[in-house]
GROMACS .gro file of C-alpha atoms in nm:
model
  250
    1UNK     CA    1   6.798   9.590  12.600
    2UNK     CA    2   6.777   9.791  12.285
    3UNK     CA    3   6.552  10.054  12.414
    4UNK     CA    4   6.773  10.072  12.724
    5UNK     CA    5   7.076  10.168  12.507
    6UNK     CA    6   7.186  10.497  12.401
    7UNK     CA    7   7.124  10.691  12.132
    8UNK     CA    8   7.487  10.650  11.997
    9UNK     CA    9   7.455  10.317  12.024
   10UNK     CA   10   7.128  10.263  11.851
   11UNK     CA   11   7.245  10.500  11.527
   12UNK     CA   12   7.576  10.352  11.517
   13UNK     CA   13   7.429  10.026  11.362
   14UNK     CA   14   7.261  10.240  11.089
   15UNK     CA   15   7.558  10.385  11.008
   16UNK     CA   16   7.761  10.038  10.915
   17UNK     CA   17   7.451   9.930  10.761
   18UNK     CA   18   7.557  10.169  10.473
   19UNK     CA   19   7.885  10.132  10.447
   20UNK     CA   20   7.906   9.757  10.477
   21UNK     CA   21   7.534   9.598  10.511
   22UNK     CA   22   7.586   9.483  10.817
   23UNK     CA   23   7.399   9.569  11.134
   24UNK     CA   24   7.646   9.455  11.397
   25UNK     CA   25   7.675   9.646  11.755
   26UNK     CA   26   7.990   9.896  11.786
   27UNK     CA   27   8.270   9.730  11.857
   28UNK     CA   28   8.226   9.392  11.702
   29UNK     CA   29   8.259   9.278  11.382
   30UNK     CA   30   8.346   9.465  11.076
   31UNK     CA   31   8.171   9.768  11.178
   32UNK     CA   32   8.376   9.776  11.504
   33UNK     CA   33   8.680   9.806  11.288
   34UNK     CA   34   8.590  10.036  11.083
   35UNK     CA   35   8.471  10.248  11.354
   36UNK     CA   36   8.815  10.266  11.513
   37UNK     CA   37   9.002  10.320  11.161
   38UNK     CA   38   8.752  10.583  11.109
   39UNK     CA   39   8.820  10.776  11.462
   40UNK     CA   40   9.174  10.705  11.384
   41UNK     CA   41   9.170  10.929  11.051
   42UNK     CA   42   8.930  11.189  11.223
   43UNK     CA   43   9.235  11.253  11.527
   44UNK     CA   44   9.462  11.300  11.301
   45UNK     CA   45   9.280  11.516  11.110
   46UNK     CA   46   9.200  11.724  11.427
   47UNK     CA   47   9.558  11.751  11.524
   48UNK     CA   48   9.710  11.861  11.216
   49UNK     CA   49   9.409  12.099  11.205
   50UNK     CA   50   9.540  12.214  11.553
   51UNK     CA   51   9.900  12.216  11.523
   52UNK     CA   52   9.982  12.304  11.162
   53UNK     CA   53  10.343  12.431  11.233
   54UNK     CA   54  10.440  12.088  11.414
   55UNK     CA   55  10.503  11.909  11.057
   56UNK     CA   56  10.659  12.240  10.926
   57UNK     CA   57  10.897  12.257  11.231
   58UNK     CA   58  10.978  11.866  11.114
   59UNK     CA   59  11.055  11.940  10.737
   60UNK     CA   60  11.276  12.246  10.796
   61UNK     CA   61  11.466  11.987  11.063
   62UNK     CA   62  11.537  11.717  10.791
   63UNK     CA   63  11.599  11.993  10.493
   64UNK     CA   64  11.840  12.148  10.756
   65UNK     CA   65  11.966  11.834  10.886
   66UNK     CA   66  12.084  11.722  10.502
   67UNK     CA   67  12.195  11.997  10.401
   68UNK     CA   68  12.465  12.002  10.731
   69UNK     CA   69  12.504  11.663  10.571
   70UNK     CA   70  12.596  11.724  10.188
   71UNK     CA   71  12.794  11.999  10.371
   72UNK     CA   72  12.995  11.923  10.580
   73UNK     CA   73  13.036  11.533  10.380
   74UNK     CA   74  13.169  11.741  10.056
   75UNK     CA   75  13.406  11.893  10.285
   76UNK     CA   76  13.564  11.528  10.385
   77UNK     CA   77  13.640  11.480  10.021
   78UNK     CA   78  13.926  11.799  10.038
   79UNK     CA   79  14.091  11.707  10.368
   80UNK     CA   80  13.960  11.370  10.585
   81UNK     CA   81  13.992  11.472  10.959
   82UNK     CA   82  13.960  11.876  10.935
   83UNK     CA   83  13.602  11.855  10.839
   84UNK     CA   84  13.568  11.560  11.181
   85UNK     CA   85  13.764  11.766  11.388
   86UNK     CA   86  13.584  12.098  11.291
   87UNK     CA   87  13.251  11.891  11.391
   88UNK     CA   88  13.359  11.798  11.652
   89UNK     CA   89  13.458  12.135  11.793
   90UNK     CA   90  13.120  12.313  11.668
   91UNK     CA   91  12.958  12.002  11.904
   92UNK     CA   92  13.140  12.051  12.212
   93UNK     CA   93  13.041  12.460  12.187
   94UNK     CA   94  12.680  12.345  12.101
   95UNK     CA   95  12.666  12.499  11.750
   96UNK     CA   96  12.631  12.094  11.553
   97UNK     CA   97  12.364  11.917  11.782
   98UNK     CA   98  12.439  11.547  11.686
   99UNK     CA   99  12.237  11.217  11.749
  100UNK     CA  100  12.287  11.065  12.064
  101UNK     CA  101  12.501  10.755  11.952
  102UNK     CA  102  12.762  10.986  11.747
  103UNK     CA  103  12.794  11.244  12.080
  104UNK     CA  104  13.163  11.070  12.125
  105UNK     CA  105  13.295  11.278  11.812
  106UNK     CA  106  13.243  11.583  12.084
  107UNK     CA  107  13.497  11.382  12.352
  108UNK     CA  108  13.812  11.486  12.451
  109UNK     CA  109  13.977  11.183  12.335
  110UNK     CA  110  13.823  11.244  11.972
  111UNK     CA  111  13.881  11.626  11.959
  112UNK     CA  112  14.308  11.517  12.023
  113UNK     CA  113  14.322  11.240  11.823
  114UNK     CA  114  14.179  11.438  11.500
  115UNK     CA  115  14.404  11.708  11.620
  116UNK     CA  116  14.700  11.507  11.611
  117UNK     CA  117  14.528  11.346  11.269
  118UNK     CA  118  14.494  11.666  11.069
  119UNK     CA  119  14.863  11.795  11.165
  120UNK     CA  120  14.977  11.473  10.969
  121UNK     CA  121  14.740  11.516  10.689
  122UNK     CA  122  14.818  11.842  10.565
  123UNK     CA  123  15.198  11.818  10.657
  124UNK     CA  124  15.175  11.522  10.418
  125UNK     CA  125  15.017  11.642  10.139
  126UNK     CA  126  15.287  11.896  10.095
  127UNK     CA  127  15.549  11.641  10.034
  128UNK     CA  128  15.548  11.605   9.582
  129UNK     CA  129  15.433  11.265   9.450
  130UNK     CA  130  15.324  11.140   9.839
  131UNK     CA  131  15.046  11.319   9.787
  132UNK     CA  132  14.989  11.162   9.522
  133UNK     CA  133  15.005  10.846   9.683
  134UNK     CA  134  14.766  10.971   9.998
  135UNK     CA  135  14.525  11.047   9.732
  136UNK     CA  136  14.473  10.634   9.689
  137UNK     CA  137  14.414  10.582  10.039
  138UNK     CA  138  14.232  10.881  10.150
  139UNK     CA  139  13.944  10.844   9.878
  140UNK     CA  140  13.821  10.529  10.088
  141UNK     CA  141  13.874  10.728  10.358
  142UNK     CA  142  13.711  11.053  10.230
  143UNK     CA  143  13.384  10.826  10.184
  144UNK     CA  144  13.397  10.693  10.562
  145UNK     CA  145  13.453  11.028  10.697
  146UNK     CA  146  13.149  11.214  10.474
  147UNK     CA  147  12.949  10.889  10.543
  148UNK     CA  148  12.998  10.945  10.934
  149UNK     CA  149  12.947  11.317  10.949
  150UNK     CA  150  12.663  11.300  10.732
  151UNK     CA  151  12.452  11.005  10.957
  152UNK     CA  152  12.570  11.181  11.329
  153UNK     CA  153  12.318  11.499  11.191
  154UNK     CA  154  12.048  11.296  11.037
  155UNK     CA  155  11.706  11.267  11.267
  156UNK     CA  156  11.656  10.972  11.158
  157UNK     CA  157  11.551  10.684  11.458
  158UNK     CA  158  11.615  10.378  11.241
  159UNK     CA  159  11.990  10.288  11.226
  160UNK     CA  160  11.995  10.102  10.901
  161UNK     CA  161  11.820  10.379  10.746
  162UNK     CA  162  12.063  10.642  10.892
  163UNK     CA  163  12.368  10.471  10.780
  164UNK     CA  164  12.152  10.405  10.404
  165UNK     CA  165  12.113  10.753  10.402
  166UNK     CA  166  12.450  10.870  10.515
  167UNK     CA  167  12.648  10.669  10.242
  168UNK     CA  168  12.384  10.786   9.942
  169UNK     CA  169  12.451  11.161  10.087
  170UNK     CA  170  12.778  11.179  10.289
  171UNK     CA  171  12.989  10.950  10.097
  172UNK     CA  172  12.877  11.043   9.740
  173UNK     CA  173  12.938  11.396   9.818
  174UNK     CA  174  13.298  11.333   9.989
  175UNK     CA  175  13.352  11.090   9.684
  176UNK     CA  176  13.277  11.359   9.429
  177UNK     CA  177  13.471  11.598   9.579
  178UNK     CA  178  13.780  11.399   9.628
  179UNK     CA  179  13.785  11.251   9.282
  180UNK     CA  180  13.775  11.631   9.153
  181UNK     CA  181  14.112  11.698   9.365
  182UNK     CA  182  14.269  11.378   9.276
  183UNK     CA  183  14.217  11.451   8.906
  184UNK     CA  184  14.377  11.790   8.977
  185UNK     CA  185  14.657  11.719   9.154
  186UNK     CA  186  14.778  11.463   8.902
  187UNK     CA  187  14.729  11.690   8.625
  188UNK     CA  188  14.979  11.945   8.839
  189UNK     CA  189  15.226  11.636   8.904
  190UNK     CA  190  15.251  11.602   8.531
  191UNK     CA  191  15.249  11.898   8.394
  192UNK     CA  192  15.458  12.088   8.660
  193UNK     CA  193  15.667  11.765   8.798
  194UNK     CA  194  15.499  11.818   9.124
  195UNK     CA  195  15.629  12.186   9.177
  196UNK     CA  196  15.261  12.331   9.239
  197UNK     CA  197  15.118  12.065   9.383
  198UNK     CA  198  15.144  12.271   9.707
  199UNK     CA  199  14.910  12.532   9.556
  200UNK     CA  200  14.677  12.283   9.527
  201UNK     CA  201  14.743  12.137   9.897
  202UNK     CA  202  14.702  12.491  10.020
  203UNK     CA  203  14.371  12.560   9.841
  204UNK     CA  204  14.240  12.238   9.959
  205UNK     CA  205  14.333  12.302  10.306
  206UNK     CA  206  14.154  12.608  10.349
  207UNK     CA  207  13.829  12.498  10.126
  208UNK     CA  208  13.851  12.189  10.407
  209UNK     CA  209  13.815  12.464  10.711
  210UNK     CA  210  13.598  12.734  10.499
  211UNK     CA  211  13.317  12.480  10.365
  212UNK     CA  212  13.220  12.323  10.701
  213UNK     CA  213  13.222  12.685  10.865
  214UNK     CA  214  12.966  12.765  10.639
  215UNK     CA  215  12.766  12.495  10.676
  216UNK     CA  216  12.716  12.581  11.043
  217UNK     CA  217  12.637  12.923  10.971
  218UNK     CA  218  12.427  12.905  10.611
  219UNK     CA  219  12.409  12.541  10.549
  220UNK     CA  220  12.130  12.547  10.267
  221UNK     CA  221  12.304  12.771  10.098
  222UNK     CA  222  12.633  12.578  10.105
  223UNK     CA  223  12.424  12.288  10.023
  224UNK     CA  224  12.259  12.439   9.712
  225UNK     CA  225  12.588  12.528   9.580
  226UNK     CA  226  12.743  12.172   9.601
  227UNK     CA  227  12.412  12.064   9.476
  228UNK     CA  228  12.470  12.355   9.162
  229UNK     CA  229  12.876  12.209   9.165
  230UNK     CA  230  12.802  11.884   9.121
  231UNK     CA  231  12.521  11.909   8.847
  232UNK     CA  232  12.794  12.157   8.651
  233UNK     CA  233  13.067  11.880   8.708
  234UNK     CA  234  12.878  11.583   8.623
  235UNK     CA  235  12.770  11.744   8.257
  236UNK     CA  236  13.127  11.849   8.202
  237UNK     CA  237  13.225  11.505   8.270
  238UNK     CA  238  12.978  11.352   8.088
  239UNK     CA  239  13.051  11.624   7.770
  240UNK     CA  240  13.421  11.486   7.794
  241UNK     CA  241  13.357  11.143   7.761
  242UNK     CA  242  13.110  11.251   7.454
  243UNK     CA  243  13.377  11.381   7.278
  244UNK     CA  244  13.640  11.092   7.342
  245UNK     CA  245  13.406  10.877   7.175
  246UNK     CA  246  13.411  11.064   6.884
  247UNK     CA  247  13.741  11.026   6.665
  248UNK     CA  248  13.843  11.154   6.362
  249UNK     CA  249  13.810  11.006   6.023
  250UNK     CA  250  14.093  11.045   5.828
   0.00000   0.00000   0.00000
């Protein structure tokens, strides 16, 4: 029966030989297994020899894909449901292509009910000390919203993951960016009495519709600047809290 074989077959035996010392037909035994891990690594070899772009097309997806993320996410922590509604809209034209379980933010009953949403929101933040008071309850908020917008771009196929991912990126970029206007719209309540604080309303407002704009249109750019913004805030923070430790000897 071994003359009757093949040549394949009668080499194949040699080959295991080495590698394990075993002289075991293909197929069986240790040298079966290996055989089949070894064609395994030799296909995939062959097809990213083939199609080299395939896993370049994937990595500018997921750099893309996060850095819509981080930008439209920081944009939740200026104004909760423009940033939602203004992903929503870019959706329903086709400019944000979304996963397939977040494709209801593109509905008709989500598009009016963040309509209605963001009419209340900025109406209220122009009313002194309620903003204030918004402020407490939006930075929750803020988090949920950059959380959500942040996981319904993601390709990611494993929910848990997606969601993981979403809060690490969406909601610590909506939470950094909310804390920042908290901290400045107190400082204008108590240094002005609240008088300015619709300065500050107004800027927010527009940096709510301006940032997730340009996140459709240049979003690693938009993301490298939050990235840059964050980096700058975080030392400033952490040179502030330096300094407080620091007292005076008299």
């Amino acid at each position: 029966s071994v003359g009757s074989g093949n040549s394949k077959d009668r080499n194949f035996p040699a080959i295991c030989d080495k590698a394990s010392g075993l002289t075991k037909a293909r197929g069986m035994g240790k040298c079966g297994e290996r055989s089949r891990v070894e064609g395994k690594r030799v296909i995939r070899g062959i097809s990213l020899a083939l199609y080299p772009t395939r896993s370049k097309i994937m990595e500018k997806e997921i750099i893309t894909a996060v850095a819509l993320g981080i930008g439209l996410s920081a944009s939740a922590g200026f104004r909760v449901f423009i940033p939602l509604l203004v992903a929503g809209v870019a959706a329903r034209l086709g400019f944000l292509p979304l996963a397939g379980n977040f494709e209801w933010l593109a509905g008709n009953a989500a598009l009016i009910g963040l309509g209605v949403a963001t009419l209340v929101e900025i109406g209220a933040y122009y009313i002194p000390f309620i903003d204030n008071l918004l402020d407490t309850v939006s930075t929750p908020m803020a988090i949920g919203a950059g959380t959500l917008l942040s996981a319904s771009v993601l390709p990611v196929d494993n929910e848990l993951l997606r969601w993981a991912m979403g809060f690490v990126i969406g909601g610590g970029a909506a939470a950094t960016i909310q804390g920042g206007t908290a901290a400045l719209r107190l400082g204008s309540s108590s240094t002005t009495g609240g008088t300015a604080n619709f300065l500050v309303a107004s800027g927010e407002n527009l940096a709510a519709v301006f940032t997730p704009v340009m996140t459709l249109l240049l979003p690693l750019l938009v993301a490298l600047f939050l990235l840059l913004f964050f980096l700058f805030l975080f030392r400033l923070i952490a040179r502030r809290k330096k300094k407080s430790r620091i007292t005076p000897t008299a």
